[in-house]
């Protein structure tokens, strides 16, 4: 008996949860991890190539890093617009989501879908659906770190 | 005193069973490529249907399905008493806009993906109660409006879990009438919203299986029938996982449906070729399969009596974020060859 | 050598993300993953633990979103060294200005230019 319907609701829920967990297919973690490692590594290596290039062109180290980010963001935004980013992500998973490319994709995907709701309340607002939380938490932590550094350096 | 047309706890029966005199099923290209591709009336390849937004496209699909059904019945919208419709957009806007364009007196329904069977039930009650001669029931769903509404933007890079279903793009409509030829609706069982604590919005099958089971069990107990009295018990959009769960739950209740139990979400796609994971879902899933394949099978005499169970996951975009679990619902209707 | 290290470290950081996506409950969405990496990078950076990784792997540590968090924190610290308390407020965004502007501007133009395929 999978779920005993004479039992109290709480116990039925637990029995049912175990039953569902047993029957639901699990993601193939090994395959996904290999994809994520290879694609994530590839994007990082392309980033390193850009970084090396910008340094060779004489940019200081921080500016070279920023320009690398700009190029990667441009590429991810373009691929999202062309409708291929989601096809890549289907296989590469975290390999394209965790790099800065995933951040750019999340912004453009939200915004382009909101185009039908207008430029201000649609595109303008929805660009920050995911970028907003990312900036909020990044800035709060960085601000706290800066404050502690100011007080206790 | 029990109500005159009620059986047991949740079932109603119709003294003069309303007939389904015509139906219309319109789908997108993915559905047309599936195993049931040839059973649909019309295929719209462009997800925008020539409109500027998916929402407008969905409304057009709904109108198309209604017009096809009316045309087959040789009726004009003015000859229809009531229009019952629903969809998955915010405040069922696709149905409201279609109702505006079609100009029929309109009752908006929301039962998530169970809306088609909810509509058949309400429509049959109106007709058998003597409140209407002809009722049109129609629902729609669109994979892109549903993803936008409930999940992620379509171009966002996400990996769909294997438990997730694919929302059917399409619309189904039926014309119910007090007289006329066609399969008839003899009974309906109105389901309870049942929640066994599933909260995962990417596994609707698991959320809905207990409700579908409860409705089927209640229907069989209320009518005193056994599963063998039905040629087919077909749920709306439980998908592969949900159907397996429901089959086991039904066994727990002492009913073995075995191979007479299937699901519209399983019938409509080929999961190997079409990468749909758990199967089809959405209002249109049960609607286009019922309005197409199932009614055709009944009319061809291959099925005599079918228990259709529309299934719905009753969540909104915010409820999972607020930690709510997902209640499921199942509404059943008996469709019989006459 | 730096290319090999950036491949390995960049790949491994993504593997952590993949494991978080596959092995945690459905409540962890892509938005949570992105926020988690930025926050983790910013915190590690504050304790001086991220800079060694950047020196080891270059873009392998900078390209993942944890590198964005690191950039924000380092911006705050440089801001303090330059401007004191004002730098706490101005530093983080100054350091990330190019990336954020690029994402907003490209995001805006591509969102207007293209229509989602669905």
Coordinates of C-alpha atoms in Angstrom, one line a residue:
Chain A
X1 CA 0.0 0.0 0.0
X2 CA 1.5 3.3 -1.2
X3 CA -0.8 5.8 0.6
X4 CA -3.1 4.6 3.3
X5 CA -6.1 6.9 3.0
X6 CA -7.4 6.0 6.5
X7 CA -4.3 7.6 8.0
X8 CA -4.1 11.2 9.1
X9 CA -3.4 13.8 6.4
X10 CA 0.1 14.5 7.6
X11 CA 1.1 10.9 7.3
X12 CA -0.6 10.5 3.9
X13 CA 1.4 13.5 2.7
X14 CA 4.7 11.9 3.9
X15 CA 3.8 8.5 2.3
X16 CA 2.8 10.3 -0.9
X17 CA 6.0 12.4 -1.0
X18 CA 8.2 9.2 -0.7
X19 CA 6.1 7.6 -3.4
X20 CA 6.5 10.5 -5.8
X21 CA 10.2 10.7 -5.0
X22 CA 10.5 7.1 -5.8
X23 CA 8.7 7.3 -9.2
X24 CA 9.9 10.6 -10.5
X25 CA 12.9 10.5 -12.9
X26 CA 16.0 12.1 -11.7
X27 CA 18.3 14.3 -13.8
X28 CA 21.4 12.6 -15.1
X29 CA 23.8 14.4 -12.9
X30 CA 27.0 12.9 -14.3
X31 CA 26.2 13.9 -17.9
X32 CA 25.0 17.4 -16.8
X33 CA 28.2 17.9 -14.7
X34 CA 30.5 16.9 -17.6
X35 CA 28.6 19.3 -19.9
X36 CA 28.8 22.1 -17.3
X37 CA 32.5 21.5 -16.8
X38 CA 33.4 21.5 -20.5
X39 CA 31.3 24.5 -21.5
X40 CA 32.0 26.5 -18.4
X41 CA 35.7 25.8 -18.8
X42 CA 35.5 26.8 -22.5
X43 CA 33.8 30.1 -21.7
X44 CA 36.4 30.9 -19.0
X45 CA 39.2 30.1 -21.5
X46 CA 37.6 32.4 -24.1
X47 CA 37.5 35.0 -21.3
X48 CA 41.1 34.4 -20.6
X49 CA 42.0 34.8 -24.2
X50 CA 40.1 38.1 -24.3
X51 CA 41.8 39.2 -21.0
X52 CA 45.3 38.3 -22.4
X53 CA 44.4 40.2 -25.6
X54 CA 43.3 43.4 -23.8
X55 CA 46.4 43.3 -21.6
X56 CA 48.6 42.9 -24.7
X57 CA 46.8 46.0 -26.2
X58 CA 48.0 47.9 -23.2
X59 CA 44.9 48.1 -21.0
X60 CA 45.5 48.1 -17.2
X61 CA 44.5 44.9 -15.5
X62 CA 41.1 46.1 -14.1
X63 CA 40.1 47.7 -17.4
X64 CA 41.1 44.6 -19.3
X65 CA 38.9 42.5 -16.9
X66 CA 35.9 44.9 -17.5
X67 CA 36.3 44.8 -21.3
X68 CA 36.3 41.0 -21.1
X69 CA 33.1 41.1 -19.3
X70 CA 31.6 43.6 -21.8
X71 CA 32.5 41.3 -24.7
X72 CA 31.0 38.2 -23.0
X73 CA 27.9 40.1 -22.1
X74 CA 27.5 41.3 -25.7
X75 CA 27.9 37.8 -27.0
X76 CA 25.4 36.2 -24.6
X77 CA 22.9 39.0 -25.2
X78 CA 23.2 38.5 -29.0
X79 CA 22.8 34.7 -28.7
X80 CA 19.7 35.2 -26.6
X81 CA 18.2 37.6 -29.1
X82 CA 18.9 35.1 -31.9
X83 CA 17.1 32.4 -29.9
X84 CA 20.0 30.0 -29.5
X85 CA 21.1 30.6 -25.9
X86 CA 18.3 28.5 -24.5
X87 CA 19.1 25.7 -26.9
X88 CA 22.8 25.7 -25.7
X89 CA 21.7 25.9 -22.0
X90 CA 19.5 22.9 -22.4
X91 CA 22.7 20.8 -22.6
X92 CA 25.3 23.1 -21.0
X93 CA 23.2 24.0 -18.0
X94 CA 25.3 25.7 -15.3
X95 CA 28.1 25.9 -17.9
X96 CA 26.5 28.9 -19.5
X97 CA 24.2 30.0 -16.5
X98 CA 26.9 30.5 -13.9
X99 CA 29.3 32.6 -16.0
X100 CA 28.5 36.3 -16.6
X101 CA 26.8 35.0 -19.8
X102 CA 23.9 33.6 -17.7
X103 CA 23.4 37.0 -16.1
X104 CA 23.2 38.7 -19.5
X105 CA 20.8 36.0 -20.8
X106 CA 18.5 36.4 -17.8
X107 CA 18.3 40.1 -18.4
X108 CA 17.6 40.0 -22.2
X109 CA 15.2 37.0 -22.1
X110 CA 13.0 38.7 -19.5
X111 CA 13.1 42.0 -21.4
X112 CA 12.5 40.8 -24.9
X113 CA 9.5 38.8 -23.8
X114 CA 8.1 42.0 -22.2
X115 CA 8.4 44.0 -25.4
X116 CA 4.7 43.5 -25.9
X117 CA 4.0 45.4 -22.6
X118 CA 5.8 48.5 -23.9
X119 CA 9.2 50.0 -23.6
X120 CA 8.9 51.5 -20.1
X121 CA 6.8 49.0 -18.1
X122 CA 7.8 46.1 -20.3
X123 CA 11.4 46.2 -21.5
X124 CA 12.7 48.8 -19.0
X125 CA 11.2 47.2 -15.9
X126 CA 11.7 43.5 -16.8
X127 CA 15.4 44.0 -17.6
X128 CA 15.9 44.0 -13.9
X129 CA 13.7 41.0 -12.9
X130 CA 16.8 38.9 -12.3
X131 CA 19.5 41.5 -12.6
X132 CA 17.8 43.4 -9.7
X133 CA 18.2 40.7 -7.1
X134 CA 21.7 40.0 -8.3
X135 CA 22.7 43.7 -7.9
X136 CA 20.9 44.0 -4.6
X137 CA 22.6 41.1 -2.9
X138 CA 26.0 41.8 -4.5
X139 CA 25.9 45.5 -3.5
X140 CA 24.7 44.8 0.1
X141 CA 27.5 42.4 0.7
X142 CA 30.1 44.6 -1.0
X143 CA 28.8 47.7 1.0
X144 CA 29.1 45.8 4.3
X145 CA 32.6 44.6 3.4
X146 CA 33.6 48.2 2.5
X147 CA 32.1 49.5 5.7
X148 CA 33.9 46.9 7.9
X149 CA 37.1 47.7 6.0
X150 CA 36.6 51.4 6.7
X151 CA 35.9 50.9 10.4
X152 CA 38.5 48.3 11.2
X153 CA 41.3 48.6 8.7
Chain B
X1 CA -34.1 15.1 0.7
X2 CA -31.4 14.5 -1.9
X3 CA -31.4 16.5 -5.1
X4 CA -33.4 14.9 -7.9
X5 CA -30.5 14.6 -10.4
X6 CA -27.7 13.8 -7.9
X7 CA -26.1 10.4 -7.3
X8 CA -24.2 9.8 -4.2
X9 CA -21.8 12.6 -2.9
X10 CA -20.4 14.3 -6.0
X11 CA -22.0 13.0 -9.1
X12 CA -24.9 14.4 -11.2
X13 CA -26.8 12.5 -13.9
X14 CA -28.6 14.0 -16.9
X15 CA -32.2 12.9 -17.5
X16 CA -32.1 14.0 -21.1
X17 CA -28.3 13.7 -21.8
X18 CA -27.1 16.7 -23.9
X19 CA -25.4 15.7 -27.2
X20 CA -22.1 16.9 -28.4
X21 CA -23.3 17.9 -31.8
X22 CA -20.0 19.3 -33.1
X23 CA -16.4 20.0 -32.1
X24 CA -13.4 22.0 -33.2
X25 CA -9.7 21.3 -32.4
X26 CA -7.0 23.8 -33.4
X27 CA -3.3 23.1 -32.5
X28 CA 0.2 24.4 -33.0
X29 CA 2.9 22.6 -35.1
X30 CA 4.4 20.6 -32.3
X31 CA 1.0 19.0 -31.5
X32 CA 0.4 18.4 -35.2
X33 CA 3.7 16.5 -35.4
X34 CA 2.6 14.2 -32.5
X35 CA 0.9 10.8 -32.8
X36 CA -2.6 12.5 -33.0
X37 CA -1.6 15.0 -35.6
X38 CA -4.2 13.9 -38.1
X39 CA -7.1 14.1 -35.7
X40 CA -7.1 17.9 -35.4
X41 CA -9.2 20.2 -37.5
X42 CA -6.6 22.9 -38.1
X43 CA -2.9 23.5 -37.6
X44 CA -1.4 26.9 -36.9
X45 CA 2.3 26.7 -37.6
X46 CA 3.2 30.2 -36.5
X47 CA 3.3 30.5 -32.7
X48 CA 2.2 34.2 -33.2
X49 CA -0.7 33.2 -35.5
X50 CA 0.1 36.4 -37.5
X51 CA -0.5 38.5 -34.4
X52 CA 1.9 40.7 -32.5
X53 CA 1.8 38.8 -29.2
X54 CA 1.4 35.3 -28.0
X55 CA -1.6 36.4 -26.0
X56 CA -3.4 37.6 -29.1
X57 CA -2.4 34.4 -30.9
X58 CA -4.0 32.4 -28.1
X59 CA -7.2 34.4 -28.4
X60 CA -7.3 33.7 -32.1
X61 CA -6.8 30.0 -31.6
X62 CA -9.8 30.0 -29.2
X63 CA -11.9 31.9 -31.7
X64 CA -10.8 29.5 -34.5
X65 CA -11.8 26.5 -32.5
X66 CA -15.3 27.9 -31.7
X67 CA -15.9 29.0 -35.3
X68 CA -14.9 25.5 -36.6
X69 CA -17.3 23.9 -34.2
X70 CA -20.1 26.3 -35.0
X71 CA -19.6 25.8 -38.7
X72 CA -19.8 22.0 -38.4
X73 CA -23.0 22.4 -36.4
X74 CA -24.3 24.9 -39.0
X75 CA -25.0 27.5 -36.3
X76 CA -24.3 31.2 -36.0
X77 CA -23.2 32.7 -32.6
X78 CA -26.7 34.2 -32.3
X79 CA -28.2 30.8 -32.1
X80 CA -26.1 29.8 -29.1
X81 CA -27.5 30.5 -25.6
X82 CA -24.3 30.6 -23.6
X83 CA -20.6 30.6 -24.2
X84 CA -18.5 28.9 -21.4
X85 CA -14.8 29.4 -21.7
X86 CA -11.5 29.5 -19.8
X87 CA -7.7 29.6 -20.3
X88 CA -4.5 30.0 -18.2
X89 CA -3.8 33.6 -18.8
X90 CA -4.2 36.2 -16.0
X91 CA -7.9 36.6 -15.3
X92 CA -8.6 34.3 -18.3
X93 CA -8.1 37.2 -20.6
X94 CA -7.9 35.1 -23.8
X95 CA -11.4 33.8 -23.2
X96 CA -12.7 37.3 -22.3
X97 CA -11.3 38.8 -25.5
X98 CA -12.7 35.9 -27.6
X99 CA -16.1 36.3 -25.9
X100 CA -16.0 40.0 -26.8
X101 CA -15.3 39.2 -30.5
X102 CA -17.8 36.3 -30.7
X103 CA -20.6 38.2 -29.0
X104 CA -22.2 35.3 -27.2
X105 CA -23.4 35.6 -23.6
X106 CA -20.3 34.5 -21.7
X107 CA -19.5 32.7 -18.4
X108 CA -15.8 32.7 -17.7
X109 CA -14.5 29.6 -16.0
X110 CA -11.2 28.8 -14.3
X111 CA -10.3 25.3 -13.3
X112 CA -6.7 25.5 -14.5
X113 CA -6.2 22.6 -17.0
X114 CA -9.5 21.0 -15.9
X115 CA -11.5 23.8 -17.3
X116 CA -12.7 21.9 -20.4
X117 CA -14.4 19.2 -18.3
X118 CA -15.6 21.8 -15.9
X119 CA -17.2 23.6 -18.9
X120 CA -18.8 20.4 -20.2
X121 CA -20.3 19.8 -16.7
X122 CA -21.7 23.3 -16.4
X123 CA -22.9 23.3 -20.0
X124 CA -24.7 19.9 -19.6
X125 CA -26.3 21.1 -16.3
X126 CA -27.6 24.2 -18.0
X127 CA -29.1 22.2 -20.9
X128 CA -30.6 19.4 -18.9
X129 CA -31.9 21.9 -16.4
X130 CA -33.9 23.5 -19.2
X131 CA -31.9 26.8 -19.0
X132 CA -30.4 26.5 -22.5
X133 CA -30.8 24.7 -25.8
X134 CA -27.3 25.1 -27.1
X135 CA -24.1 25.9 -25.2
X136 CA -20.5 26.3 -26.6
X137 CA -17.7 25.1 -24.3
X138 CA -14.2 26.2 -25.3
X139 CA -10.7 26.5 -23.7
X140 CA -7.3 27.4 -24.9
X141 CA -3.7 27.3 -23.9
X142 CA -0.4 28.4 -25.5
X143 CA 3.0 27.1 -24.5
X144 CA 4.6 30.5 -24.6
X145 CA 1.9 32.4 -22.6
X146 CA 1.9 29.6 -20.1
X147 CA 5.7 29.6 -19.7
X148 CA 5.6 33.4 -19.3
X149 CA 2.8 33.2 -16.8
X150 CA 4.0 30.3 -14.6
X151 CA 7.7 29.6 -15.3
X152 CA 10.5 31.3 -17.1
X153 CA 10.9 33.5 -20.3
X154 CA 11.1 31.2 -23.3
X155 CA 14.6 32.4 -24.2
X156 CA 16.1 32.1 -20.7
X157 CA 18.6 29.3 -20.4
X158 CA 17.1 26.8 -18.1
X159 CA 17.2 23.0 -18.0
X160 CA 13.6 21.6 -17.9
X161 CA 13.4 18.9 -15.3
X162 CA 12.3 15.5 -16.5
X163 CA 9.1 15.7 -14.5
X164 CA 8.0 18.8 -16.3
X165 CA 5.3 18.7 -18.9
X166 CA 4.9 20.7 -22.1
X167 CA 2.0 23.1 -22.4
X168 CA -0.1 22.3 -25.4
X169 CA -0.6 25.2 -27.9
X170 CA -4.1 25.0 -29.1
X171 CA -7.8 25.3 -28.4
X172 CA -10.7 23.0 -28.3
X173 CA -14.4 23.7 -28.5
X174 CA -17.6 21.6 -28.4
X175 CA -21.2 22.5 -29.1
X176 CA -23.6 20.9 -26.6
X177 CA -27.3 20.8 -27.5
X178 CA -30.6 19.5 -26.1
X179 CA -31.3 17.6 -29.2
X180 CA -29.4 16.4 -32.2
X181 CA -27.0 13.6 -33.1
X182 CA -23.7 12.9 -31.5
X183 CA -22.1 11.4 -28.4
X184 CA -24.0 12.3 -25.2
X185 CA -22.9 13.4 -21.8
X186 CA -24.7 11.2 -19.3
X187 CA -23.0 11.9 -15.9
X188 CA -20.6 14.3 -14.4
X189 CA -18.6 14.1 -11.2
X190 CA -17.4 17.4 -9.7
X191 CA -14.0 17.0 -7.9
X192 CA -12.6 18.3 -4.7
X193 CA -9.5 20.4 -4.5
X194 CA -7.1 17.8 -3.0
X195 CA -3.5 18.5 -1.8
X196 CA -1.1 15.8 -0.7
X197 CA 1.6 18.3 -0.1
X198 CA 3.3 18.5 -3.5
X199 CA 4.7 22.0 -4.1
X200 CA 7.0 21.5 -7.2
X201 CA 5.7 23.6 -10.1
X202 CA 7.7 21.5 -12.4
X203 CA 5.9 18.3 -11.4
X204 CA 2.2 19.0 -11.9
X205 CA 1.5 15.3 -12.5
X206 CA 2.4 14.5 -8.9
X207 CA 0.3 17.4 -7.6
X208 CA -2.8 16.4 -9.6
X209 CA -2.7 12.6 -9.4
X210 CA -4.4 12.4 -5.9
X211 CA -7.3 14.6 -7.1
X212 CA -7.8 12.6 -10.3
X213 CA -7.8 9.4 -8.3
X214 CA -10.3 10.8 -5.8
X215 CA -12.7 11.9 -8.6
X216 CA -12.5 8.6 -10.4
X217 CA -13.0 6.6 -7.2
X218 CA -15.9 8.9 -6.2
X219 CA -17.5 8.5 -9.6
X220 CA -17.3 4.7 -9.5
X221 CA -18.8 4.6 -5.9
X222 CA -21.5 7.2 -6.7
X223 CA -22.6 5.4 -9.8
X224 CA -22.1 1.9 -8.5
X225 CA -20.2 1.1 -11.7
X226 CA -17.0 -0.9 -12.1
X227 CA -14.1 0.2 -14.2
X228 CA -15.0 -2.5 -16.8
X229 CA -18.1 -0.6 -17.7
X230 CA -15.9 2.0 -19.3
X231 CA -14.0 1.4 -22.5
X232 CA -11.5 4.1 -21.6
X233 CA -10.8 6.2 -18.6
X234 CA -8.8 9.2 -19.8
X235 CA -7.4 11.9 -17.6
X236 CA -6.6 15.4 -18.9
X237 CA -2.9 16.1 -18.3
X238 CA -1.4 14.0 -15.6
X239 CA 1.4 13.0 -18.0
X240 CA 3.6 9.9 -17.7
X241 CA 4.5 10.3 -14.0
X242 CA 1.1 11.4 -12.9
X243 CA -0.7 8.6 -14.7
X244 CA 1.6 6.0 -13.0
X245 CA 1.0 7.6 -9.6
X246 CA -2.8 7.7 -10.2
X247 CA -2.8 4.1 -11.3
X248 CA -1.1 3.0 -8.1
X249 CA -3.3 5.2 -5.9
X250 CA -6.4 3.7 -7.6
X251 CA -5.1 0.2 -6.8
X252 CA -4.7 1.4 -3.1
X253 CA -8.5 2.1 -3.3
X254 CA -9.2 -1.3 -4.8
X255 CA -9.7 -0.3 -8.4
X256 CA -7.4 -1.8 -11.1
X257 CA -7.9 0.1 -14.3
X258 CA -4.9 -1.5 -16.0
X259 CA -4.7 -0.7 -19.7
X260 CA -8.1 1.0 -20.0
X261 CA -6.5 4.0 -18.2
X262 CA -4.6 6.6 -20.2
X263 CA -4.0 10.3 -20.3
X264 CA -4.4 13.0 -23.0
X265 CA -0.9 14.4 -22.1
X266 CA 0.5 11.0 -22.9
X267 CA -1.5 10.5 -26.1
X268 CA -0.6 13.9 -27.7
X269 CA 3.2 13.8 -27.9
X270 CA 5.9 11.3 -28.6
X271 CA 8.3 11.9 -25.6
X272 CA 11.3 10.3 -27.3
X273 CA 11.1 12.2 -30.6
X274 CA 9.6 15.4 -29.3
X275 CA 11.6 16.0 -26.1
X276 CA 8.4 16.8 -24.1
X277 CA 9.6 15.0 -20.9
X278 CA 6.5 14.1 -18.8
X279 CA 3.9 14.7 -21.6
X280 CA 1.4 17.4 -22.5
X281 CA -0.4 19.8 -20.2
X282 CA -2.5 22.9 -20.4
X283 CA -6.3 23.5 -20.8
X284 CA -6.0 22.6 -24.5
X285 CA -4.4 19.2 -23.8
X286 CA -7.6 17.5 -22.6
X287 CA -9.7 19.7 -24.9
X288 CA -8.0 19.0 -28.3
X289 CA -7.6 15.3 -27.5
X290 CA -11.3 15.0 -26.4
X291 CA -12.7 17.2 -29.2
X292 CA -10.5 15.4 -31.8
X293 CA -9.3 11.9 -31.1
X294 CA -11.7 10.7 -28.4
X295 CA -15.0 12.0 -30.0
X296 CA -13.8 10.5 -33.4
X297 CA -13.2 7.2 -31.8
X298 CA -16.6 7.3 -30.2
X299 CA -18.3 8.3 -33.4
X300 CA -16.4 5.5 -35.3
X301 CA -17.8 3.0 -32.8
X302 CA -14.4 2.0 -31.4
X303 CA -15.3 3.3 -28.0
X304 CA -18.8 3.1 -26.5
X305 CA -18.4 4.8 -23.1
X306 CA -15.6 7.0 -21.9
X307 CA -14.9 8.6 -18.6
X308 CA -13.0 11.8 -19.2
X309 CA -11.4 13.4 -16.2
X310 CA -10.1 17.0 -16.7
X311 CA -7.2 17.6 -14.3
X312 CA -5.9 20.9 -13.0
X313 CA -3.1 22.2 -10.8
X314 CA -4.5 25.1 -8.8
X315 CA -1.5 27.4 -8.4
X316 CA -0.7 30.9 -9.4
X317 CA 2.6 32.5 -10.2
X318 CA 3.1 33.7 -6.6
X319 CA 1.7 30.8 -4.5
X320 CA 4.9 28.6 -4.9
X321 CA 7.0 31.6 -3.8
X322 CA 4.8 32.0 -0.8
X323 CA 5.5 28.3 0.2
X324 CA 2.0 27.1 -0.7
X325 CA 1.7 23.5 -1.9
X326 CA -0.3 22.9 -5.1
X327 CA -3.9 21.6 -4.8
X328 CA -5.0 19.5 -7.7
X329 CA -8.6 19.1 -9.0
X330 CA -10.3 16.6 -11.3
X331 CA -13.7 16.9 -12.9
X332 CA -15.1 13.9 -14.7
X333 CA -17.8 13.5 -17.4
X334 CA -19.1 10.4 -19.0
X335 CA -19.3 10.6 -22.8
X336 CA -21.3 7.8 -24.4
X337 CA -22.1 6.8 -28.0
X338 CA -25.8 7.1 -28.9
Chain C
X1 CA 49.4 27.5 -18.1
X2 CA 47.0 30.3 -17.2
X3 CA 44.7 29.0 -19.9
X4 CA 44.7 25.5 -18.5
X5 CA 44.0 26.8 -15.0
X6 CA 41.2 29.1 -16.2
X7 CA 39.6 26.2 -18.0
X8 CA 39.8 23.9 -15.0
X9 CA 38.7 26.5 -12.4
X10 CA 36.0 28.0 -14.5
X11 CA 34.7 24.6 -15.3
X12 CA 34.8 23.5 -11.6
X13 CA 32.9 26.6 -10.5
X14 CA 30.2 25.8 -13.1
X15 CA 30.1 22.2 -11.8
X16 CA 29.3 23.5 -8.3
X17 CA 26.4 25.4 -9.9
X18 CA 25.2 22.3 -11.8
X19 CA 25.2 20.3 -8.6
X20 CA 23.2 23.0 -6.9
X21 CA 20.7 23.0 -9.7
X22 CA 20.4 19.2 -9.9
X23 CA 20.5 18.1 -6.3
X24 CA 18.6 20.8 -4.4
X25 CA 14.8 21.2 -4.2
X26 CA 12.7 22.9 -6.8
X27 CA 12.7 26.0 -4.6
X28 CA 16.2 26.8 -5.8
X29 CA 15.6 28.6 -9.1
X30 CA 18.1 30.0 -11.6
X31 CA 17.7 33.4 -10.0
X32 CA 18.7 31.9 -6.7
X33 CA 21.8 30.3 -8.3
X34 CA 22.9 33.6 -9.8
X35 CA 22.3 35.6 -6.6
X36 CA 24.0 32.8 -4.6
X37 CA 27.2 33.0 -6.8
X38 CA 27.4 36.8 -6.6
X39 CA 26.9 36.8 -2.9
X40 CA 29.4 33.9 -2.3
X41 CA 32.0 35.7 -4.4
X42 CA 31.5 38.9 -2.6
X43 CA 31.8 37.3 0.8
X44 CA 34.9 35.2 -0.1
X45 CA 36.5 38.3 -1.5
X46 CA 35.8 40.2 1.7
X47 CA 37.8 37.6 3.6
X48 CA 40.6 37.7 1.1
X49 CA 39.9 34.2 -0.2
X50 CA 38.9 35.0 -3.7
X51 CA 41.9 37.1 -4.8
X52 CA 44.3 34.0 -4.7
X53 CA 41.9 32.2 -7.0
X54 CA 42.0 35.1 -9.4
X55 CA 45.8 35.0 -9.3
X56 CA 45.8 31.3 -9.9
X57 CA 43.2 31.1 -12.7
X58 CA 42.6 34.6 -14.1
X59 CA 39.4 34.6 -16.1
X60 CA 38.6 31.2 -14.7
X61 CA 37.7 33.0 -11.5
X62 CA 36.6 36.3 -13.0
X63 CA 34.1 35.1 -15.6
X64 CA 31.8 33.1 -13.3
X65 CA 29.3 35.4 -11.5
X66 CA 31.3 34.9 -8.2
X67 CA 33.9 37.0 -10.0
X68 CA 31.3 39.8 -10.3
X69 CA 30.8 39.6 -6.5
X70 CA 34.5 39.8 -6.1
X71 CA 34.7 42.9 -8.3
X72 CA 32.0 44.6 -6.2
X73 CA 33.8 43.9 -2.9
X74 CA 37.2 44.9 -4.2
X75 CA 35.6 48.1 -5.6
X76 CA 34.3 48.9 -2.1
X77 CA 37.8 48.3 -0.5
X78 CA 39.6 50.4 -3.2
X79 CA 36.9 53.1 -2.7
X80 CA 37.7 53.2 1.0
X81 CA 41.4 53.5 0.4
X82 CA 40.8 56.3 -2.0
X83 CA 37.9 58.3 -0.6
X84 CA 37.2 56.9 2.9
X85 CA 33.5 56.5 3.8
X86 CA 32.3 57.8 0.5
X87 CA 34.2 55.0 -1.2
X88 CA 32.0 52.5 0.6
X89 CA 29.1 53.8 -1.4
X90 CA 30.7 54.7 -4.7
X91 CA 33.4 52.0 -5.0
X92 CA 31.3 48.8 -5.7
X93 CA 29.4 50.3 -8.7
X94 CA 32.4 52.1 -10.0
X95 CA 34.2 48.8 -10.3
X96 CA 31.3 47.1 -12.0
X97 CA 30.1 50.0 -14.0
X98 CA 31.3 48.8 -17.4
X99 CA 29.7 45.3 -17.0
X100 CA 26.4 46.7 -15.7
X101 CA 26.1 49.3 -18.4
X102 CA 26.9 46.8 -21.1
X103 CA 24.3 44.4 -19.8
X104 CA 21.6 47.2 -19.6
X105 CA 22.4 48.8 -23.0
X106 CA 22.9 45.5 -24.9
X107 CA 19.9 44.0 -23.1
X108 CA 17.7 47.0 -24.1
X109 CA 18.8 47.0 -27.8
X110 CA 18.5 43.3 -28.3
X111 CA 15.2 43.2 -26.5
X112 CA 13.9 45.7 -29.0
X113 CA 15.6 44.3 -32.0
X114 CA 14.6 40.6 -31.6
X115 CA 11.4 38.9 -31.0
X116 CA 11.3 35.7 -28.9
X117 CA 11.0 32.6 -31.0
X118 CA 9.0 30.7 -28.3

